[in-house]
Coordinates of C-alpha atoms in Angstrom, one line a residue:
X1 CA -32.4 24.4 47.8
X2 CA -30.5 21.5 48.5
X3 CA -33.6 19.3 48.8
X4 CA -35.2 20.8 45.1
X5 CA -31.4 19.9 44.0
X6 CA -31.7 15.9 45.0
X7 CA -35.4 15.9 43.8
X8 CA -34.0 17.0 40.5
X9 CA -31.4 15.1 39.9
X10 CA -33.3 12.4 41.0
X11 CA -36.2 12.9 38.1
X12 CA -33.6 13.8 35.4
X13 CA -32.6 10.0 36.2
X14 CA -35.5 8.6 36.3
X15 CA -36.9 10.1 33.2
X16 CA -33.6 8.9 31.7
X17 CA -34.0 5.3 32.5
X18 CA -38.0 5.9 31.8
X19 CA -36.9 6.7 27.8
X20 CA -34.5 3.6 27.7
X21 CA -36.7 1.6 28.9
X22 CA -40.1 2.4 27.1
X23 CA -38.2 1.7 23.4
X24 CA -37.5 -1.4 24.8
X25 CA -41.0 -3.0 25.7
X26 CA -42.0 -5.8 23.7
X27 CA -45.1 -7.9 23.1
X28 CA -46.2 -10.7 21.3
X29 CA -49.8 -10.1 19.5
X30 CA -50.5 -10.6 15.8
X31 CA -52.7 -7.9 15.8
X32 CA -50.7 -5.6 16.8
X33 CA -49.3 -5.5 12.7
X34 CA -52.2 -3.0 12.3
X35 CA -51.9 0.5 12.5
X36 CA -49.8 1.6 15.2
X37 CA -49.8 -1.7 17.2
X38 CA -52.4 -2.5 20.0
X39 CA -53.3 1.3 21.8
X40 CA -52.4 0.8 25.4
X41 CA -54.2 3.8 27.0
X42 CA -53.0 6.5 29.1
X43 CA -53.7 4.9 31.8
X44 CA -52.7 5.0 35.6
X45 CA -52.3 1.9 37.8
X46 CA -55.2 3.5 39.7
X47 CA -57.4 3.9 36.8
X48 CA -57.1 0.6 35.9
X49 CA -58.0 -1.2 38.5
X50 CA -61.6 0.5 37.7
X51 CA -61.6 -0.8 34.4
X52 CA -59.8 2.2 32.7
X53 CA -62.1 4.9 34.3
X54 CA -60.7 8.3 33.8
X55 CA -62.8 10.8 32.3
X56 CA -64.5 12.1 35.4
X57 CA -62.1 11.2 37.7
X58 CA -60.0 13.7 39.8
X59 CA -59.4 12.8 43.1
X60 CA -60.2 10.7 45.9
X61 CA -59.0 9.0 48.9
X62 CA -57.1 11.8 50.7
X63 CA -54.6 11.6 47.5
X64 CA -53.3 13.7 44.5
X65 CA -53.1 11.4 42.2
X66 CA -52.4 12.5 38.3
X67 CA -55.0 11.6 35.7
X68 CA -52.9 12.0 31.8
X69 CA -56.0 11.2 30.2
X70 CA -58.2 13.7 31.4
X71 CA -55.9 16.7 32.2
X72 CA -58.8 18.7 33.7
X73 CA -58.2 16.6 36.6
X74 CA -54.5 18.3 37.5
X75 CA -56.4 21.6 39.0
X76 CA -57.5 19.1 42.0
X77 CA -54.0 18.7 42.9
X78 CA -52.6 20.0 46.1
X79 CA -49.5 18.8 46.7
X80 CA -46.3 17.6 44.3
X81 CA -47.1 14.0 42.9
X82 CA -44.7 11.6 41.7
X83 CA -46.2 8.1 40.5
X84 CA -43.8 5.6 38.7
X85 CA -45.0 2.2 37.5
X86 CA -44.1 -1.2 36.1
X87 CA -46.1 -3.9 34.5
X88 CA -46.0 -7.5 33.2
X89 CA -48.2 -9.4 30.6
X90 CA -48.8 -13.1 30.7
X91 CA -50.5 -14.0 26.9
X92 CA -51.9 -17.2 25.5
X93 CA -52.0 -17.3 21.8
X94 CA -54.4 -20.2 20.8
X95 CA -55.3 -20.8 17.3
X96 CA -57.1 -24.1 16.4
X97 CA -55.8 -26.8 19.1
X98 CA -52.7 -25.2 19.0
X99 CA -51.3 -22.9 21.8
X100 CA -48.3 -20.5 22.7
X101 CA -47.6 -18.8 26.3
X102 CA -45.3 -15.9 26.6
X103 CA -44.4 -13.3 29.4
X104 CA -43.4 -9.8 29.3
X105 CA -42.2 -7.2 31.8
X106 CA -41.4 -3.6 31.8
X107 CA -41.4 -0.1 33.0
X108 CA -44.9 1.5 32.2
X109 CA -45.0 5.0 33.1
X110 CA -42.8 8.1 34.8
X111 CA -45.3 10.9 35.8
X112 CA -44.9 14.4 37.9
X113 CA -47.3 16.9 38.8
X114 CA -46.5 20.0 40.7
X115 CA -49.0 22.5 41.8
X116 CA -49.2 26.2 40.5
X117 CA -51.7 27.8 43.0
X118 CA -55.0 26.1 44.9
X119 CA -56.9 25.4 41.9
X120 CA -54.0 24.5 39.0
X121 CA -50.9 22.6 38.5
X122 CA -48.7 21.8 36.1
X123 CA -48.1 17.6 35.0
X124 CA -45.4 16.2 32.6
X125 CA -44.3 12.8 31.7
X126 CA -43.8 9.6 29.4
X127 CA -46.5 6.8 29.3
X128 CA -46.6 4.2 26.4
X129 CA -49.3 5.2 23.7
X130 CA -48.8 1.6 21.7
X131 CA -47.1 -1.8 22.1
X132 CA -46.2 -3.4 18.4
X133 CA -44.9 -6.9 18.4
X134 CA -45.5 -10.0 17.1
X135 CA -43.8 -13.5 15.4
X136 CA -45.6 -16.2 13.3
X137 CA -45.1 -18.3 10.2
X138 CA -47.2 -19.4 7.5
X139 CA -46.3 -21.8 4.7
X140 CA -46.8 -21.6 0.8
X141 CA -45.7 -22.7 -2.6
X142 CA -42.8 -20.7 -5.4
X143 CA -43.2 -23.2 -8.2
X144 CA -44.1 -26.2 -6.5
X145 CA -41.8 -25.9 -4.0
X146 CA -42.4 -25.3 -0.4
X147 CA -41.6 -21.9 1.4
X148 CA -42.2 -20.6 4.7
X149 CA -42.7 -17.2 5.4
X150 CA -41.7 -15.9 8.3
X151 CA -43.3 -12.5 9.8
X152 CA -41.6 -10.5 12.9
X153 CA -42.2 -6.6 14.1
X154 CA -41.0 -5.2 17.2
X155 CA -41.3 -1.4 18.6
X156 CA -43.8 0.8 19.4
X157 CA -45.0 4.9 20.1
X158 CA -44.2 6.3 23.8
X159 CA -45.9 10.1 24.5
X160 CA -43.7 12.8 26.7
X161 CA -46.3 15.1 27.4
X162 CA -46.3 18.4 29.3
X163 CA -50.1 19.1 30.8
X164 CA -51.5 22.0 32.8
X165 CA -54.8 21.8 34.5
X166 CA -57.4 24.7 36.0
X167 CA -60.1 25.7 37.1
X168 CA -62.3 28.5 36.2
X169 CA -65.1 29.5 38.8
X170 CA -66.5 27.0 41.7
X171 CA -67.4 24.4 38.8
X172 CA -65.4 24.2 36.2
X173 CA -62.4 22.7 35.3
X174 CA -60.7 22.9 32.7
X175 CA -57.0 21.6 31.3
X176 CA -54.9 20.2 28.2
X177 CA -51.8 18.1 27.5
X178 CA -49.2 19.5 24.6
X179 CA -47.3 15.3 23.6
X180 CA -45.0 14.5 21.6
X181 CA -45.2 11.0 20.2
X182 CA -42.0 8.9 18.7
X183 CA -41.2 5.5 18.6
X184 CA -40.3 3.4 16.0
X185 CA -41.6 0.2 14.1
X186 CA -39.5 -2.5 12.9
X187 CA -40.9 -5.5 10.9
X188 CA -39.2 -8.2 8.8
X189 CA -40.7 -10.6 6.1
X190 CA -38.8 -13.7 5.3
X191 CA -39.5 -16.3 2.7
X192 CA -37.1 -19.3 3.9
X193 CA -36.9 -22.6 1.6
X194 CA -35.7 -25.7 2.8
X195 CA -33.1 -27.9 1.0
X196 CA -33.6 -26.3 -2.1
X197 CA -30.3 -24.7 -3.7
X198 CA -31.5 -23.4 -6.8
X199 CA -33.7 -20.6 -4.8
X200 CA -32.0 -17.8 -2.4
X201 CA -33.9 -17.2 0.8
X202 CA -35.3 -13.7 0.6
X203 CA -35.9 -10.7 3.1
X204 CA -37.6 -7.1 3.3
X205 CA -37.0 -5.1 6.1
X206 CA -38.8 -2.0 7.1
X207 CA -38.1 0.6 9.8
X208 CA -40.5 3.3 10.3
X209 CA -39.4 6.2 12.8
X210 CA -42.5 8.0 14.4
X211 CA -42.5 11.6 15.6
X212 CA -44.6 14.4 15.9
X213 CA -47.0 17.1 18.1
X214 CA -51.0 15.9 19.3
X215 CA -53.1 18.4 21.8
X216 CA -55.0 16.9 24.2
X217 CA -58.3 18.8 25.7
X218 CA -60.1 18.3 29.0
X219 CA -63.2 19.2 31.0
X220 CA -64.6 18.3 34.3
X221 CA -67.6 20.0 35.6
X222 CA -67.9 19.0 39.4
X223 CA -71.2 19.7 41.3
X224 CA -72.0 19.3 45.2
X225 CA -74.9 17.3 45.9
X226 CA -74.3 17.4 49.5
X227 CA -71.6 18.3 52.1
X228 CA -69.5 14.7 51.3
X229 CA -71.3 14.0 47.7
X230 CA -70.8 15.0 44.1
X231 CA -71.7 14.4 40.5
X232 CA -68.6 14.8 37.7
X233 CA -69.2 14.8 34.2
X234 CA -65.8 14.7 32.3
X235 CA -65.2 14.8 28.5
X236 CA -61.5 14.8 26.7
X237 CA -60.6 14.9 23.5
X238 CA -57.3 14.3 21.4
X239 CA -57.3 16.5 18.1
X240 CA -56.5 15.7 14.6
X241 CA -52.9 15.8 14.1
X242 CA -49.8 14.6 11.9
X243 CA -47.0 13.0 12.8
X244 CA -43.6 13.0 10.7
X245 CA -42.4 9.6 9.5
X246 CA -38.9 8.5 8.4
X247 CA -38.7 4.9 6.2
X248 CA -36.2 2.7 5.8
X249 CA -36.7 -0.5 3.5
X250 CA -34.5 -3.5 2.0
X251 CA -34.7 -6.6 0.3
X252 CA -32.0 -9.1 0.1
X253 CA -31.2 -12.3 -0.4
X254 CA -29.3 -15.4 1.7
X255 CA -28.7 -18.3 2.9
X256 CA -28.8 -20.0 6.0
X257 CA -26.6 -23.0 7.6
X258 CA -28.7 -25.2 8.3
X259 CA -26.0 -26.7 11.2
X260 CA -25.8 -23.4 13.1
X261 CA -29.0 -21.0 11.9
X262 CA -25.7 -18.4 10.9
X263 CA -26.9 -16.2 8.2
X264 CA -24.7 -15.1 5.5
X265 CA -26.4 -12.2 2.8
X266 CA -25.7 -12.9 -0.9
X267 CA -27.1 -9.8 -2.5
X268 CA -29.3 -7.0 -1.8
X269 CA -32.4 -6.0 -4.4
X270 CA -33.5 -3.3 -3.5
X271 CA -32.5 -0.6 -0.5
X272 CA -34.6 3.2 0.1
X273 CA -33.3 5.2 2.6
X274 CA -34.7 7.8 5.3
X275 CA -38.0 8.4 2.8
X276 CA -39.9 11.2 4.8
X277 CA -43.7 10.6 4.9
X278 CA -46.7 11.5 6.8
X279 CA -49.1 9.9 9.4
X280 CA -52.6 11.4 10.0
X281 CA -54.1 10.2 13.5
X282 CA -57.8 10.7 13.8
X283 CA -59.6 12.6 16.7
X284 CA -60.9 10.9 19.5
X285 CA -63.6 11.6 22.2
X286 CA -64.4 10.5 25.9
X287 CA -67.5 11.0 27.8
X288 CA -67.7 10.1 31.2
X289 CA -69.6 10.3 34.6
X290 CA -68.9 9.5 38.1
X291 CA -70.6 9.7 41.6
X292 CA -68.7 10.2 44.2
X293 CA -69.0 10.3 48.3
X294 CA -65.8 12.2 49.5
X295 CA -63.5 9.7 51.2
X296 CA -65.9 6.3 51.2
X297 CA -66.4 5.4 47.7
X298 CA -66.4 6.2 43.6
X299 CA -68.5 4.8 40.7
X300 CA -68.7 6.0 37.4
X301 CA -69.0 4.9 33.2
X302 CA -66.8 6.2 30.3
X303 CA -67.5 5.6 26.9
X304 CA -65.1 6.5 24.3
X305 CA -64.8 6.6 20.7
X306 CA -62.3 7.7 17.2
X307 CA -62.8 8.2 13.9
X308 CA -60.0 5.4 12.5
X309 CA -61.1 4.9 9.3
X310 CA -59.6 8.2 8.6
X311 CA -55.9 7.1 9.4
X312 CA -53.2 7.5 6.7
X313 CA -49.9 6.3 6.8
X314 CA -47.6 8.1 3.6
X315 CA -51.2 9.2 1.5
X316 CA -52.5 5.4 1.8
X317 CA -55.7 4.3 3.3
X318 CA -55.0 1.0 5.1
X319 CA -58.3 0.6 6.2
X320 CA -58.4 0.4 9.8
X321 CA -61.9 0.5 11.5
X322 CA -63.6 3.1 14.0
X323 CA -63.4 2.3 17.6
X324 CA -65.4 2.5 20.7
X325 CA -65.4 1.4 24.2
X326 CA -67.4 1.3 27.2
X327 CA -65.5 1.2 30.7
X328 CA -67.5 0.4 33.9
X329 CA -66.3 1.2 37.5
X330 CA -65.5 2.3 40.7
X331 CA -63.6 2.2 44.3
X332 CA -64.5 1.9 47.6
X333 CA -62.4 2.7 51.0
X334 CA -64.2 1.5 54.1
X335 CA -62.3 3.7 56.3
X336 CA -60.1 6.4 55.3
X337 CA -59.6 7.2 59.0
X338 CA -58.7 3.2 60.0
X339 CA -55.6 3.5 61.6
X340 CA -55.6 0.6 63.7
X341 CA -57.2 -1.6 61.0
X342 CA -55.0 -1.8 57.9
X343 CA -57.5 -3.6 55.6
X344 CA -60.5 -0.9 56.3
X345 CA -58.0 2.2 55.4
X346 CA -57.3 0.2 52.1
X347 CA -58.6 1.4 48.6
X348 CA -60.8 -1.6 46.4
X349 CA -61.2 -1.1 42.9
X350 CA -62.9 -2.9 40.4
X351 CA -64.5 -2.3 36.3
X352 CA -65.2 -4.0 33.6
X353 CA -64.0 -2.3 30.1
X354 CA -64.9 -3.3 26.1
X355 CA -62.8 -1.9 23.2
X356 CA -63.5 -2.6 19.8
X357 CA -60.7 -2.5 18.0
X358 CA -59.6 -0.6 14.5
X359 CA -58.9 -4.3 13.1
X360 CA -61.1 -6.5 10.9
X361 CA -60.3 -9.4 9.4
X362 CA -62.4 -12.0 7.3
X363 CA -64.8 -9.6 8.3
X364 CA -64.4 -10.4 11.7
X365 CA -64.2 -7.6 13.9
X366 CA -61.5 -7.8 16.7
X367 CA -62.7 -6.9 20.2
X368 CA -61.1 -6.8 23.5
X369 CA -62.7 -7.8 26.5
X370 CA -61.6 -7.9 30.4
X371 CA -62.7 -7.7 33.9
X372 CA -60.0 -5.5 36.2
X373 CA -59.4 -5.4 39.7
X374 CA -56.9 -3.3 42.2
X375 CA -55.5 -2.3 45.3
X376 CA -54.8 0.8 47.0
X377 CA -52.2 0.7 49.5
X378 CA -51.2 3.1 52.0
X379 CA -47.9 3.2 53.5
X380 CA -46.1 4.8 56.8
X381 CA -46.0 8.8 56.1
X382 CA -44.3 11.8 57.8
X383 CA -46.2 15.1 58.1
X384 CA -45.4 16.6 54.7
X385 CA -45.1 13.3 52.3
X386 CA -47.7 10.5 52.1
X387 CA -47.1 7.2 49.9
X388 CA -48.8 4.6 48.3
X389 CA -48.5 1.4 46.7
X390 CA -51.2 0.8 43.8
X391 CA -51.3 -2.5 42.3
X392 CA -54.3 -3.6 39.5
X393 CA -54.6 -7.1 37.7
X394 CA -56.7 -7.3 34.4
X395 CA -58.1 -10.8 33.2
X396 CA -59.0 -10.7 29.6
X397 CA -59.3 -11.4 25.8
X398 CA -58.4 -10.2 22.4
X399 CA -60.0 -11.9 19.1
X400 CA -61.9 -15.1 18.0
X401 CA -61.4 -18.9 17.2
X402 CA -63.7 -18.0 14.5
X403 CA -62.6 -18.5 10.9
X404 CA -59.2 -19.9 11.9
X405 CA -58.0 -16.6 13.6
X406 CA -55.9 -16.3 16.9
X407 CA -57.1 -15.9 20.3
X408 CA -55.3 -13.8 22.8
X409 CA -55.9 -14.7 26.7
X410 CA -53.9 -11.9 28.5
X411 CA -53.5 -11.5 32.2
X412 CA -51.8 -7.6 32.9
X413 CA -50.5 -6.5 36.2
X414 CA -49.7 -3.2 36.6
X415 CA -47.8 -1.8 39.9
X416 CA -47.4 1.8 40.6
X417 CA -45.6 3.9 43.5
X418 CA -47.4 7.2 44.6
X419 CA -45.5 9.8 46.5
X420 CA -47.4 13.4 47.5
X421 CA -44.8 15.9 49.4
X422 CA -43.9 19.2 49.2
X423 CA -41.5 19.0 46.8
X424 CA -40.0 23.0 45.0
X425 CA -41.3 25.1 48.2
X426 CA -39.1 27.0 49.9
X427 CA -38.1 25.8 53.3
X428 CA -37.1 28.4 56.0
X429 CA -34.3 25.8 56.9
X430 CA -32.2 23.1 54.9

């Protein structure tokens, strides 16, 4: 009892500190102004490192590890896992000759799953669903006389999701996730003029607050080639569903001193208040397939694809694109049973992955492309609890140089704690 207490408590915190710090990540893409921001993926530190392979992956390596985006996968766990994660973003903007470095860092995912029987368990947690974030200026003309507009949006959607996985005969698997999305989107448009005291500076800021229910559905369908090696075919699918939005919007005017940058608002134009509306997300699909040699190594192929040309924010069509992706990966451990030779008891990971984007500009379709890598590493473990360390680093690109757009160079890192034990069984002694 007193063990389940401290495990509690010590969740409850973390979950806590998970929410705090999820509203808080920030990025710096202009393309994230679209939609719902730049769609991070449910992904695990250990499903990136294979280049965001997930559908028809379960297990492997002597670990439970938990697998949001395919929740099919939680009937393969055996014992209590608890996987927390951070993550950092290096980005290059580069537009013409001109170029802008930034760095971000923050807590990336809180996840739990806790076996029911031998072939279920249950899995909740919070993992970002989008990062929205970006600053640039452009400069124009009122009458003759110069302006620069200045564009800023910060936020993004976090999912808490409660999942429960299955399976159904010596085969199948089956599972699904119940979410909740929220998050919030703040941007700002400023139209500043220099030296020019006949014309107020002007304003408009909007706050959107996201929330609402999405389903998530899984299937794995696992079959024994041989004693040590299987085939698994995996599909997942989010529905259709609607979130509930709440919109706030001004537009003032001031002025600015130009000795200190202290802002001082003259008069405000226009103001609505907490406007309820409606967001309609799209389904999506992933297909995937994976071979797999028990305990030695993993390769596989997902492709993916949504319907996002049927997005609506408040009843308008802000014509967003469909997507599709292709991911391309796999692991290998060279020893499982190494023990006096770290680096063969180590797991290697390594994908490719291609997303095309729901944004199109100057009828140039955004893509993003990048080559990922990881690292799988075991730690000292007592009987009951094993741990690892998993650690991936993605290399890759968002956008074009063509017809004067911006080029994003990203370098991701993402670093994730694995704990299995036997955490909420009875002991015969505390």
């Amino acid at each position: 009892m007193i063990k389940t207490q401290k495990y509690l408590l010590m969740v409850t915190l973390m979950v806590a500190f998970t929410f705090t710090a999820l509203a808080q990540s920030t990025i710096n893409s202009p393309y994230s102004k679209f939609g719902l921001g730049n769609l991070t993926g449910t992904y695990m530190p250990q499903n990136k490192g294979m280049g965001n392979l997930s559908a028809a992956v379960s297990y492997f390596g002597g670990y439970s590890n938990i697998n949001s985006n395919n929740p099919a996968s939680y009937s393969k766990i055996r014992l209590t896992t608890f996987d927390i994660g951070v993550g950092s973003n290096i980005q290059t903007l580069k537009k013409g000759s001109d170029s802008e470095n930034s760095f971000n860092a923050m807590l990336k995912h809180l996840v739990i799953a806790v076996p029911v029987n031998k072939k279920s368990a249950v899995s909740f947690g919070l993992i970002p669903y989008s990062n929205f974030g970006y600053t640039f200026t452009t400069p124009g003309k009122v009458e003759d006389i110069d302006v620069d507009y200045f564009y800023r949006g910060e936020g993004g959607v976090s999912k808490a999701y409660l999942g429960y996985g299955f399976g159904l005969g010596k085969n199948l698997n089956l599972g699904f996730n119940m979410s909740y999305l929220f998050g919030s989107l703040k941007e700002a448009r400023s139209a500043q003029y220099q030296n020019v005291a006949s014309f107020f500076n002007s304003r408009t800021e909007n706050r959107n607050g996201i929330g609402g229910l999405t389903l998530d559905l899984g299937l794995q369908y696992i079959a024994a080639l041989s004693s040590k090696t299987s085939l698994t075919i995996g599909y997942n699918t989010s529905l259709k569903s609607s979130l509930n939005t709440n919109t706030t919007n001004s537009t003032f005017t001031y002025i600015t001193n130009i000795s200190t940058g202290d802002e001082f608002k003259i008069d405000t134009i226009s103001s609505v208040l907490d406007r309820e509306g409606k967001i309609n997300l799209p389904a999506s699909h992933t297909l995937g397939i994976s071979l797999m040699k028990e305990n030695k190594w993993l390769i596989g192929a997902d492709f993916r694809m949504s319907n996002w040309s049927n997005y609506r924010i408040n009843g308008n069509n802000p014509n967003l694109n469909n997507t599709w992706g292709v991911s391309v990966g796999g692991v290998i451990v060279p020893n499982i049973n190494a023990v006096t030779n770290y680096l063969k008891l180590m797991d290697y990971r390594f994908g490719v992955n291609y997303d095309k984007s729901y944004v199109k500009i100057n009828n140039n379709e955004i893509d993003v492309k990048s080559i990922n890598v990881g690292l799988g590493l075991p730690l000292v473990s007592n009987r009951s609890a094993f741990y690892k360390i998993n650690v991936s680093g993605e290399i890759g690109t968002r956008g074009t140089l063509d017809n004067n757009l911006i080029k994003e160079n990203f370098y991701n890192i993402s670093l994730g704690f694995t704990i299995n034990d036997r955490w909420f069984q009875k002991y015969k002694y505390d």
